[in-house]
PDB file of C-alpha atoms and ligand atoms in Angstrom:
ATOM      1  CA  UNK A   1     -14.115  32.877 -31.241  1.00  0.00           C
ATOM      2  CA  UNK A   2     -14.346  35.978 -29.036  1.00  0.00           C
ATOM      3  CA  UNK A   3     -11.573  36.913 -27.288  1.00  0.00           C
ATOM      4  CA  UNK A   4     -13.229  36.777 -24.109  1.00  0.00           C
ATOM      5  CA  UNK A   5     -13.732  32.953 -24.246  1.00  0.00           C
ATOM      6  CA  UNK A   6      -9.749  32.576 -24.699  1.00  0.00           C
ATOM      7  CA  UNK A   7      -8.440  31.992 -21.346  1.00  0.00           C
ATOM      8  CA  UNK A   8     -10.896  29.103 -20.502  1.00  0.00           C
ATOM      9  CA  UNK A   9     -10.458  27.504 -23.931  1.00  0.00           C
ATOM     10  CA  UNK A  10      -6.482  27.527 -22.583  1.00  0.00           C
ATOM     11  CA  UNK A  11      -7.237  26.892 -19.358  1.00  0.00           C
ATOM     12  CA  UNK A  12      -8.942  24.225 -20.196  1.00  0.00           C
ATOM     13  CA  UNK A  13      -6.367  22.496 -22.417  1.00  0.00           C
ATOM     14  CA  UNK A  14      -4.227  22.614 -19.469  1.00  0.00           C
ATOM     15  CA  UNK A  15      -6.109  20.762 -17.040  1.00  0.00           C
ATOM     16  CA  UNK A  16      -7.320  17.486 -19.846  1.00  0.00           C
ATOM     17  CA  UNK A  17      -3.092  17.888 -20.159  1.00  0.00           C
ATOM     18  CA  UNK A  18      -2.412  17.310 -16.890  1.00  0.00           C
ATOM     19  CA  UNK A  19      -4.946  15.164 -16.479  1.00  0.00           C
ATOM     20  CA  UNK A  20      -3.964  13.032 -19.184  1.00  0.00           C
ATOM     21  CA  UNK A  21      -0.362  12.811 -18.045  1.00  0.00           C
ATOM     22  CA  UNK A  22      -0.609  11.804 -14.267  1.00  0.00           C
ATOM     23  CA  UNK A  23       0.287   8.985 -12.703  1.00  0.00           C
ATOM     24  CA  UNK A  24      -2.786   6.804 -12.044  1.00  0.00           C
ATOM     25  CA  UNK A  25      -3.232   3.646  -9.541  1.00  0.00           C
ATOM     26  CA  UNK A  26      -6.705   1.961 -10.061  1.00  0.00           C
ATOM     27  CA  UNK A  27      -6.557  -0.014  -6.832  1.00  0.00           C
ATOM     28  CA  UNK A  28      -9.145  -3.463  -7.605  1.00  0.00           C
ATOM     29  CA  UNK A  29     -10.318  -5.450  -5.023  1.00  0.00           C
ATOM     30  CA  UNK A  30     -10.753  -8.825  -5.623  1.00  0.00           C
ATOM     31  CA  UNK A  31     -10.950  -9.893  -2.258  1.00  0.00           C
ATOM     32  CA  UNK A  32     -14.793 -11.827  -1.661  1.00  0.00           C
ATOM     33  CA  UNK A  33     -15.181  -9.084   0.980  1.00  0.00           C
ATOM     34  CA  UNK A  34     -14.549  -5.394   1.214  1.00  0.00           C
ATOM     35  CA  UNK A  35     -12.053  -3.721   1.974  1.00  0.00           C
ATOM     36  CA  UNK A  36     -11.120   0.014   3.244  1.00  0.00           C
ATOM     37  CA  UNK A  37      -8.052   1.284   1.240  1.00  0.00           C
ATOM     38  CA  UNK A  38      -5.960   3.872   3.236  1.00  0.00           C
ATOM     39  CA  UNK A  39      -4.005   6.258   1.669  1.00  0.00           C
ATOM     40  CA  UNK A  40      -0.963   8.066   3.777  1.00  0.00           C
ATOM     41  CA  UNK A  41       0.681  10.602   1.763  1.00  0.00           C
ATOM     42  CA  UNK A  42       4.756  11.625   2.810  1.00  0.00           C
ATOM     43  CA  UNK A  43       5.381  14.026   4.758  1.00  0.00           C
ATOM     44  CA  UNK A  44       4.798  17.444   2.669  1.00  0.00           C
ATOM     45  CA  UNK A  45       2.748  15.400  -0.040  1.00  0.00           C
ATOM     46  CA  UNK A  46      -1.077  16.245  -0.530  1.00  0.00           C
ATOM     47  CA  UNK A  47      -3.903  13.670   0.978  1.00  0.00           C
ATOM     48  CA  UNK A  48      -5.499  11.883  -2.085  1.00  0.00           C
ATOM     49  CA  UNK A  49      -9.044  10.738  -1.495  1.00  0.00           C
ATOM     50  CA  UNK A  50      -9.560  11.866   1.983  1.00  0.00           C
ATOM     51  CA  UNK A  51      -6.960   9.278   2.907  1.00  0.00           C
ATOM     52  CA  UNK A  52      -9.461   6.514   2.927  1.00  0.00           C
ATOM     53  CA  UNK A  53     -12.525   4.836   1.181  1.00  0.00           C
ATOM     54  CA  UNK A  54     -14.586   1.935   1.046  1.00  0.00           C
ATOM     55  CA  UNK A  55     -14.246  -0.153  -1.482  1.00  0.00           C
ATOM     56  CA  UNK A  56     -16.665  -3.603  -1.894  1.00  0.00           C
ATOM     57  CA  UNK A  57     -15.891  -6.776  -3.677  1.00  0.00           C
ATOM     58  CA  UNK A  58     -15.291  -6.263  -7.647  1.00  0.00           C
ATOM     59  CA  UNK A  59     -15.031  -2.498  -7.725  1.00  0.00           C
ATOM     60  CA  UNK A  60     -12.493  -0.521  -8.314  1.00  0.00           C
ATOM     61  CA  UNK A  61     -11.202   3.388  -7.949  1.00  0.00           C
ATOM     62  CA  UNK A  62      -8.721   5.029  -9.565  1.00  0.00           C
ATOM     63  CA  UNK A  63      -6.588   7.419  -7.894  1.00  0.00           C
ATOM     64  CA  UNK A  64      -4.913  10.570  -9.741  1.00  0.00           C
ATOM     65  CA  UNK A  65      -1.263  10.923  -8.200  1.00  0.00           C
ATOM     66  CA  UNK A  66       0.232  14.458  -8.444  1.00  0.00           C
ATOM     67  CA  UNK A  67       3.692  14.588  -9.806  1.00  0.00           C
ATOM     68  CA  UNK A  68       6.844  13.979  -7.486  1.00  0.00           C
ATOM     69  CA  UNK A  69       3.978  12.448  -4.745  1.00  0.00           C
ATOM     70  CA  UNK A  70       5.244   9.693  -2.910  1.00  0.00           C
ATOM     71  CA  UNK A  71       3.113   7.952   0.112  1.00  0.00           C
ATOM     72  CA  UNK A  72       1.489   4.423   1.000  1.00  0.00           C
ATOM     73  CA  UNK A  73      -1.452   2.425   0.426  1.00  0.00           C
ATOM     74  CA  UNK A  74      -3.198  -0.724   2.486  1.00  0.00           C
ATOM     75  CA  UNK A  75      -5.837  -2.515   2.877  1.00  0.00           C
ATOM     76  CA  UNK A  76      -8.109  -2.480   6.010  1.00  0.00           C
ATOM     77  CA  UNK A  77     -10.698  -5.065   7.306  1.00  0.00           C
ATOM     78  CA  UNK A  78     -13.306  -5.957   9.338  1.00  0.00           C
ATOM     79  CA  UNK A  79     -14.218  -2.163   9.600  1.00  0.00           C
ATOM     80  CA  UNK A  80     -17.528  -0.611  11.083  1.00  0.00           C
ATOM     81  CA  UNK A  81     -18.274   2.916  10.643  1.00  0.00           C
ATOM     82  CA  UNK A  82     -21.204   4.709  11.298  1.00  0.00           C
ATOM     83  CA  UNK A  83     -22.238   7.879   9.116  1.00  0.00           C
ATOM     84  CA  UNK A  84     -19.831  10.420  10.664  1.00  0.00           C
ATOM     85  CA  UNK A  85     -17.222   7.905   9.522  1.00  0.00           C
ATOM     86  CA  UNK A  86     -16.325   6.583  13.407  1.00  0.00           C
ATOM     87  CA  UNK A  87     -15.880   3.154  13.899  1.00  0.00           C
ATOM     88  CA  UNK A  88     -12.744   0.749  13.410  1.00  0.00           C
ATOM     89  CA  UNK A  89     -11.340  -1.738  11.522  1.00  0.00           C
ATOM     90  CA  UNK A  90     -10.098  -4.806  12.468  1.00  0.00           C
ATOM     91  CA  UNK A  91      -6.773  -4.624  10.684  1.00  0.00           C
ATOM     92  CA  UNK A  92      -5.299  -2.107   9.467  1.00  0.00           C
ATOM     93  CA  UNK A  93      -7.467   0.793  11.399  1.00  0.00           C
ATOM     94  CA  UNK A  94      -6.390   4.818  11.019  1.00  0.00           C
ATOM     95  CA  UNK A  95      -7.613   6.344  14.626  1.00  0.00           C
ATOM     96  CA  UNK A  96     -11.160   4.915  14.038  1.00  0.00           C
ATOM     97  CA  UNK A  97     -11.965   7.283  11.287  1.00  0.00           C
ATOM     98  CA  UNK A  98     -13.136   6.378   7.447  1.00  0.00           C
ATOM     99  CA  UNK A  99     -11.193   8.773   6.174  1.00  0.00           C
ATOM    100  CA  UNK A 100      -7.450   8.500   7.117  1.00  0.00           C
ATOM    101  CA  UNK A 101      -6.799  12.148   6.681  1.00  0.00           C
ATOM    102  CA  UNK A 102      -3.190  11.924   6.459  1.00  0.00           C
ATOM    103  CA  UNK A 103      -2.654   9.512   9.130  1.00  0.00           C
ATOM    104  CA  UNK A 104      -1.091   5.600   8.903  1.00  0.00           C
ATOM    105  CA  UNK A 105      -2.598   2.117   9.772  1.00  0.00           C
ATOM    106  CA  UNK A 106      -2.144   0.687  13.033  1.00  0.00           C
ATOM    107  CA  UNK A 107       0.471  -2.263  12.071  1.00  0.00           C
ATOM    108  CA  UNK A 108       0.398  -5.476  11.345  1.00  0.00           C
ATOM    109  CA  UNK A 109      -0.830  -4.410   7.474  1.00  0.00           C
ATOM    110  CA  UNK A 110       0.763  -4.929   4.491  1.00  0.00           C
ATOM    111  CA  UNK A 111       1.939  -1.814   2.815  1.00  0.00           C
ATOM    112  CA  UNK A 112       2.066  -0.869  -0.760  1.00  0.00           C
ATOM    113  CA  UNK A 113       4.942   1.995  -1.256  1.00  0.00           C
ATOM    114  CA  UNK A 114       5.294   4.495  -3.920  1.00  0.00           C
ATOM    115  CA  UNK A 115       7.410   7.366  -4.710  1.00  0.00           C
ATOM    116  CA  UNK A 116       7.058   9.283  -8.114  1.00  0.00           C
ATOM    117  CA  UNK A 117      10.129  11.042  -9.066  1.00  0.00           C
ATOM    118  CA  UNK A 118      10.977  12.742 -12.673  1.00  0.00           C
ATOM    119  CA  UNK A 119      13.074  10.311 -13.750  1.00  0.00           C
ATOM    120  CA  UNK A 120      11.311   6.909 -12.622  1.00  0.00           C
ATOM    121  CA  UNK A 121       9.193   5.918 -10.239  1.00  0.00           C
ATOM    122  CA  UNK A 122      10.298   3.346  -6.730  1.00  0.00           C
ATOM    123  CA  UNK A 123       7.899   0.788  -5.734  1.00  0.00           C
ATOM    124  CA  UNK A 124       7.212  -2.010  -3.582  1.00  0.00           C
ATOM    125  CA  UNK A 125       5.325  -3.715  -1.338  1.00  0.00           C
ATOM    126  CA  UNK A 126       6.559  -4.101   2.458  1.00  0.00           C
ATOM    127  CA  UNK A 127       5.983  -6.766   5.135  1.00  0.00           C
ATOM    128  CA  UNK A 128       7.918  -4.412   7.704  1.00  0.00           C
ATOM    129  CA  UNK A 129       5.223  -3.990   9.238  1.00  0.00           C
ATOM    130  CA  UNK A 130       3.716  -6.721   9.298  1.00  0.00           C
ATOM    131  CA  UNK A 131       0.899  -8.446   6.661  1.00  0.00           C
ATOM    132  CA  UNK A 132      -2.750  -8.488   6.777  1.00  0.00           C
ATOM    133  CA  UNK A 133      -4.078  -9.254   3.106  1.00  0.00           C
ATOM    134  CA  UNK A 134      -2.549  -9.875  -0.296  1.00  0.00           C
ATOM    135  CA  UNK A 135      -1.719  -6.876  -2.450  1.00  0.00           C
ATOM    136  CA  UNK A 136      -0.311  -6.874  -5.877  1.00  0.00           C
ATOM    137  CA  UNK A 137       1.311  -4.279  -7.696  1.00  0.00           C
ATOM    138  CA  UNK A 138       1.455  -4.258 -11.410  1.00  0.00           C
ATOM    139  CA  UNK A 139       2.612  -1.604 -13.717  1.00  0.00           C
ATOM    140  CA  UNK A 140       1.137  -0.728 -17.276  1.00  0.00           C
ATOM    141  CA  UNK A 141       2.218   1.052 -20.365  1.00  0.00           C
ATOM    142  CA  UNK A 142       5.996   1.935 -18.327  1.00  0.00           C
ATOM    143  CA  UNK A 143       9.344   1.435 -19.530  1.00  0.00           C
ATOM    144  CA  UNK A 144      12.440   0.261 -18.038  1.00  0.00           C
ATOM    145  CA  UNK A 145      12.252  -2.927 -15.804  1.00  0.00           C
ATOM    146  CA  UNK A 146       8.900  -2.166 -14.405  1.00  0.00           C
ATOM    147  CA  UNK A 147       8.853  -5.280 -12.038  1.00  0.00           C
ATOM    148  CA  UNK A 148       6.056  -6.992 -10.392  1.00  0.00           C
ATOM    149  CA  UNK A 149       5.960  -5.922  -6.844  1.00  0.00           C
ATOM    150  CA  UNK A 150       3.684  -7.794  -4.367  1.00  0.00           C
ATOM    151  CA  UNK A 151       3.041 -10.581  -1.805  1.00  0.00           C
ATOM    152  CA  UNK A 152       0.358 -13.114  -2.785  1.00  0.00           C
ATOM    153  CA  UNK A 153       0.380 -15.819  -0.484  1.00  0.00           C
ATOM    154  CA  UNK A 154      -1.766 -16.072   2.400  1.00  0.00           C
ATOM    155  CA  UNK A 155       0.741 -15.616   5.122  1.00  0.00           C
ATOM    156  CA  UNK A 156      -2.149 -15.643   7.809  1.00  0.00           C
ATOM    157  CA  UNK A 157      -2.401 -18.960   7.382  1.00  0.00           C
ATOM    158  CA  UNK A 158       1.756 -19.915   7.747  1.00  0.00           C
ATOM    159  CA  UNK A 159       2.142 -17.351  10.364  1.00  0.00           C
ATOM    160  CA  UNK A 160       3.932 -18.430  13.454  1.00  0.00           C
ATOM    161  CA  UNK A 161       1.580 -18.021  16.844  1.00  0.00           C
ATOM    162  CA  UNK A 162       3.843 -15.744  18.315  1.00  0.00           C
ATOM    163  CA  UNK A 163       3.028 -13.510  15.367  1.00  0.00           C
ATOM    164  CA  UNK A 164      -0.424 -14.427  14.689  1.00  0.00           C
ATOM    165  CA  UNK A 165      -3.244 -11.464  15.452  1.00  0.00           C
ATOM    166  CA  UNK A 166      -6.580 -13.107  15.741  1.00  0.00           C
ATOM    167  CA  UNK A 167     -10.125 -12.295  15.277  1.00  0.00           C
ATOM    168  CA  UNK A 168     -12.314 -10.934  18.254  1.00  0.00           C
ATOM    169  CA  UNK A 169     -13.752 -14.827  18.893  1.00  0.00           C
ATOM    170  CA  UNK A 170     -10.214 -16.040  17.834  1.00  0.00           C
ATOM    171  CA  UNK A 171     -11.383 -18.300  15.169  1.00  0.00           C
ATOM    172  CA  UNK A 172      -9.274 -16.946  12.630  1.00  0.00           C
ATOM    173  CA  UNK A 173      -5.973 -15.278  11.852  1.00  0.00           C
ATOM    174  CA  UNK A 174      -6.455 -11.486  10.946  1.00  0.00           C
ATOM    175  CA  UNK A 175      -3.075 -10.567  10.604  1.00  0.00           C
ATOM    176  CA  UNK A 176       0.580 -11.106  11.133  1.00  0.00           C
ATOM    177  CA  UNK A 177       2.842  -9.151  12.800  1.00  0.00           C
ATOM    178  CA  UNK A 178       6.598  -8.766  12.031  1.00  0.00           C
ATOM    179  CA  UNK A 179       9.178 -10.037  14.310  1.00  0.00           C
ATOM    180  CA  UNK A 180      10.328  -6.397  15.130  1.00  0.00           C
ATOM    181  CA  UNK A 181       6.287  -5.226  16.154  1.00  0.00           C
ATOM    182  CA  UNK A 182       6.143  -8.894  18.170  1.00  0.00           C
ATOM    183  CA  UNK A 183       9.434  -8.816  20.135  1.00  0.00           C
ATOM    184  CA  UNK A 184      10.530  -5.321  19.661  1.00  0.00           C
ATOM    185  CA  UNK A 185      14.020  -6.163  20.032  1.00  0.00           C
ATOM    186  CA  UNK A 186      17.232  -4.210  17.915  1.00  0.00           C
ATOM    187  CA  UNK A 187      18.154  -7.390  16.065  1.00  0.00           C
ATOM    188  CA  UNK A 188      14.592  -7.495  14.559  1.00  0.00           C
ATOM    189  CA  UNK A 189      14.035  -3.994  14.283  1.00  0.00           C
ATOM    190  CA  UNK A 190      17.689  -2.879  12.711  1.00  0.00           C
ATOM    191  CA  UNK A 191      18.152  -1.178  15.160  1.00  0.00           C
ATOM    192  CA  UNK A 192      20.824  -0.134  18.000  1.00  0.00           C
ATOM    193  CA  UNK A 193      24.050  -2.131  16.985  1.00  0.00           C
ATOM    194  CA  UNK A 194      21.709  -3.688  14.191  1.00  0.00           C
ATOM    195  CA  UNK A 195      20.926  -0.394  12.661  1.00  0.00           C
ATOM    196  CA  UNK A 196      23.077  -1.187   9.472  1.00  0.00           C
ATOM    197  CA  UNK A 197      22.437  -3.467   6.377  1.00  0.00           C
ATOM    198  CA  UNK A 198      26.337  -5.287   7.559  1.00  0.00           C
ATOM    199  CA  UNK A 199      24.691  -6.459  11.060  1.00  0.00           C
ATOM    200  CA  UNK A 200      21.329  -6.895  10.743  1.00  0.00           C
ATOM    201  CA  UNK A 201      20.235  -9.708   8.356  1.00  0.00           C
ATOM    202  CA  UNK A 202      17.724 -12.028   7.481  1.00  0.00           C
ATOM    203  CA  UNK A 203      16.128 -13.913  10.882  1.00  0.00           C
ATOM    204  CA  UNK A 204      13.986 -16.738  11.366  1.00  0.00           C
ATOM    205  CA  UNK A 205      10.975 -15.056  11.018  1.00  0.00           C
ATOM    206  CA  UNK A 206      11.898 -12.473   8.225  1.00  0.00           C
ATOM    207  CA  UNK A 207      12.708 -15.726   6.002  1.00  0.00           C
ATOM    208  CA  UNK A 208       9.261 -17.019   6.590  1.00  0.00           C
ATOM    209  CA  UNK A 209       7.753 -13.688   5.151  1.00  0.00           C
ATOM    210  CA  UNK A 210      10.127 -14.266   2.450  1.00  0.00           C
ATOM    211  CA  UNK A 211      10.181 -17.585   1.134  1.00  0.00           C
ATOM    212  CA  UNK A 212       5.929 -17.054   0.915  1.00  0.00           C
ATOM    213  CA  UNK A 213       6.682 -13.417  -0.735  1.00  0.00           C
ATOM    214  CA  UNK A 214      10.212 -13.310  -2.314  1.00  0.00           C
ATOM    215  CA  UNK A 215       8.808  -9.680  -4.228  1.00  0.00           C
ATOM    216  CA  UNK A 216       8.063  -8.432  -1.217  1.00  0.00           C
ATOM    217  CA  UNK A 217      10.065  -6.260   1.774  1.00  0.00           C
ATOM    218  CA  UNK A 218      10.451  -9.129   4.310  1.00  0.00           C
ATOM    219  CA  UNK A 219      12.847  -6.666   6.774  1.00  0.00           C
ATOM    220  CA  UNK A 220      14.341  -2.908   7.123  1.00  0.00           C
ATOM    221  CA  UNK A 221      17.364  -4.442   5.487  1.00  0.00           C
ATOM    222  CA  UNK A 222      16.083  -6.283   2.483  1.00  0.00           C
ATOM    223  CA  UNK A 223      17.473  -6.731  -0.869  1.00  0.00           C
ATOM    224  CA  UNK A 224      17.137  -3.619  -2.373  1.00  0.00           C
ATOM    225  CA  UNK A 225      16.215  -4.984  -5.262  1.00  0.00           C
ATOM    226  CA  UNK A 226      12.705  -5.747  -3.841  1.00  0.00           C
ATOM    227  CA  UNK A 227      12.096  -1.851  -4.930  1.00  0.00           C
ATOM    228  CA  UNK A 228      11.129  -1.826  -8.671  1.00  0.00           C
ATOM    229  CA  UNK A 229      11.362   0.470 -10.975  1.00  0.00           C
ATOM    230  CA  UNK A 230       9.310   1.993 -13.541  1.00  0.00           C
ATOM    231  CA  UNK A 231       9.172   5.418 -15.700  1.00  0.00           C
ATOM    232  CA  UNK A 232       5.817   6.637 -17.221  1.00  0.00           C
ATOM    233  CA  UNK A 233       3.583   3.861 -16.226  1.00  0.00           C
ATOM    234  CA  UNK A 234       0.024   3.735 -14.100  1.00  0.00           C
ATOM    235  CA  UNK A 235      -0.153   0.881 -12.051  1.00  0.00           C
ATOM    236  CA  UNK A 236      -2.942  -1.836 -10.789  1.00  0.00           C
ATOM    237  CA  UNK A 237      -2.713  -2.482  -7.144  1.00  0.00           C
ATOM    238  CA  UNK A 238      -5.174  -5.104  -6.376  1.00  0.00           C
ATOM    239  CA  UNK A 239      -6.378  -6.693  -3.522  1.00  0.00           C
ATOM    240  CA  UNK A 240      -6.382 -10.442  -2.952  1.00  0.00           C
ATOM    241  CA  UNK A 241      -4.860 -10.337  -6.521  1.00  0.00           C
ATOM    242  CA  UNK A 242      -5.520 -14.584  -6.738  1.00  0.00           C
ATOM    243  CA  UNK A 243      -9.129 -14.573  -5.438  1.00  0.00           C
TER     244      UNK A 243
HETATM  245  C1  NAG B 301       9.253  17.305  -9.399  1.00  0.00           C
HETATM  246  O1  NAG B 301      10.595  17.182  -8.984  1.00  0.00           O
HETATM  247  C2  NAG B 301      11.512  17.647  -9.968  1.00  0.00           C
HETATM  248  C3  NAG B 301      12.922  17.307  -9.491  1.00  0.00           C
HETATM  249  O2  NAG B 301      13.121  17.641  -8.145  1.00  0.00           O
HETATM  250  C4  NAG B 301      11.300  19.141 -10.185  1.00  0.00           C
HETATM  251  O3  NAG B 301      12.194  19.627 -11.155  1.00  0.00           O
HETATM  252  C5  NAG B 301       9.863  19.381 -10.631  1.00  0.00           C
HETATM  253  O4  NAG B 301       9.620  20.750 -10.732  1.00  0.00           O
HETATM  254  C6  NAG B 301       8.898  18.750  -9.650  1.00  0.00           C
HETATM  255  N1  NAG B 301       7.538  18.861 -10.225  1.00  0.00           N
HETATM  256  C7  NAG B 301       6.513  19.308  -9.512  1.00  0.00           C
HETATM  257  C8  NAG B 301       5.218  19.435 -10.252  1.00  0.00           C
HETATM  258  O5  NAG B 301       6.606  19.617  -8.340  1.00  0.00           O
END
């Protein structure tokens, strides 16, 4: 080999290396429709994928997480775009743009959470904000106690109506919101005088989120053990995980 060709062979070695040792999340959708993942990185973390993507029934897209990246996932709905990428979604819409870009759903959506650290990785799958589809999160080839995290039921259909969001000729249940986005008051928010896991506990409402979704975040004070944890893995998050 001539010396020249030396620093690509290395350079090369590096990048299958890192490559081959990033954290992966093939997101499926198994909904029987498509849906538009968005992808909001934390603050000082890069945007993966141009924040957003369509994705149709029975594909699926892996996405390459950088190490130490931590951010959230959901699933929007109902979205038209046209080919600039303006439109909007019906749940879960980012500013009426395809591509997120670094910015968050409009709530109620279900969100899928993950932080990579060094030493493990957190999960979990929150109802904070409300829910809009079912999203499971499964991780592969980890150790430790690499939980399930995810909410499978169809809470649309067991949502209160002082929750429910409903579709443009209010046929159907889109979404449903959480008591704090519904009422906006401190005790369902944790905030105020509730802004502590001692006073603000589990309400009416949170306990319908989870009784349908015990493995998922059903209020800014849940269990903590609804995070899971996981070192080394790649993870499935699917969509409508039971369709
Ligand atoms: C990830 O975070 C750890 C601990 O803070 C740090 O030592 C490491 O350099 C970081 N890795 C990258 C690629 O930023």
């Amino acid at each position: 080999m001539k010396p020249m060709h030396l620093p690509i062979f290395l350079l090369l070695i590096t990048t299958v290396t890192t490559i081959v040792s990033a954290t992966t999340i093939m997101m499926v959708n198994k909904c029987n429709h498509p849906v538009w993942p968005g992808i909001q990185p934390g603050a000082g973390h890069p945007v993966l994928a141009r924040g957003g993507f369509k994705l149709p029934p029975k594909k699926s897209y892996t996405l390459f997480l950088p190490p130490n990246w931590s951010g959230r996932l959901w699933g929007r709905e109902g979205c038209t775009f046209d080919h600039s990428g303006h439109g909007k979604c019906a749940t879960g819409d980012c500013g009426g743009t395809l591509f997120c870009n670094g910015a968050g759903g409009a709530p109620p959506a279900t969100l899928a959470e993950i932080t990579l650290t060094a030493e493990q990785d957190f999960y979990d799958v929150s109802l904070v904000d409300g829910y809009n589809l079912p999203i499971a999160i499964t991780p592969f080839k980890g150790t430790g106690k690499c939980s399930y995290a995810g909410c499978v039921s169809d809470l649309n259909v067991m949502c209160p109506v002082g929750l429910q969001v409903r579709s443009r000729d209010k046929r159907r249940v889109v979404a449903c919101k959480s008591a704090c986005s519904a009422f906006n008051s401190p005790r369902f928010c944790c905030t105020g005088s509730y802004g502590n896991p001692q006073t603000c506990k589990p309400t009416a409402y949170s306990k319908i989120f989870k009784v349908a979704c015990p493995r998922a975040y059903s209020y800014a004070y849940d269990d903590p053990t609804s995070i899971a944890t996981c070192t080394g893995a790649n993870y499935l998050l699917t969509f409508c995980p039971h369709h």
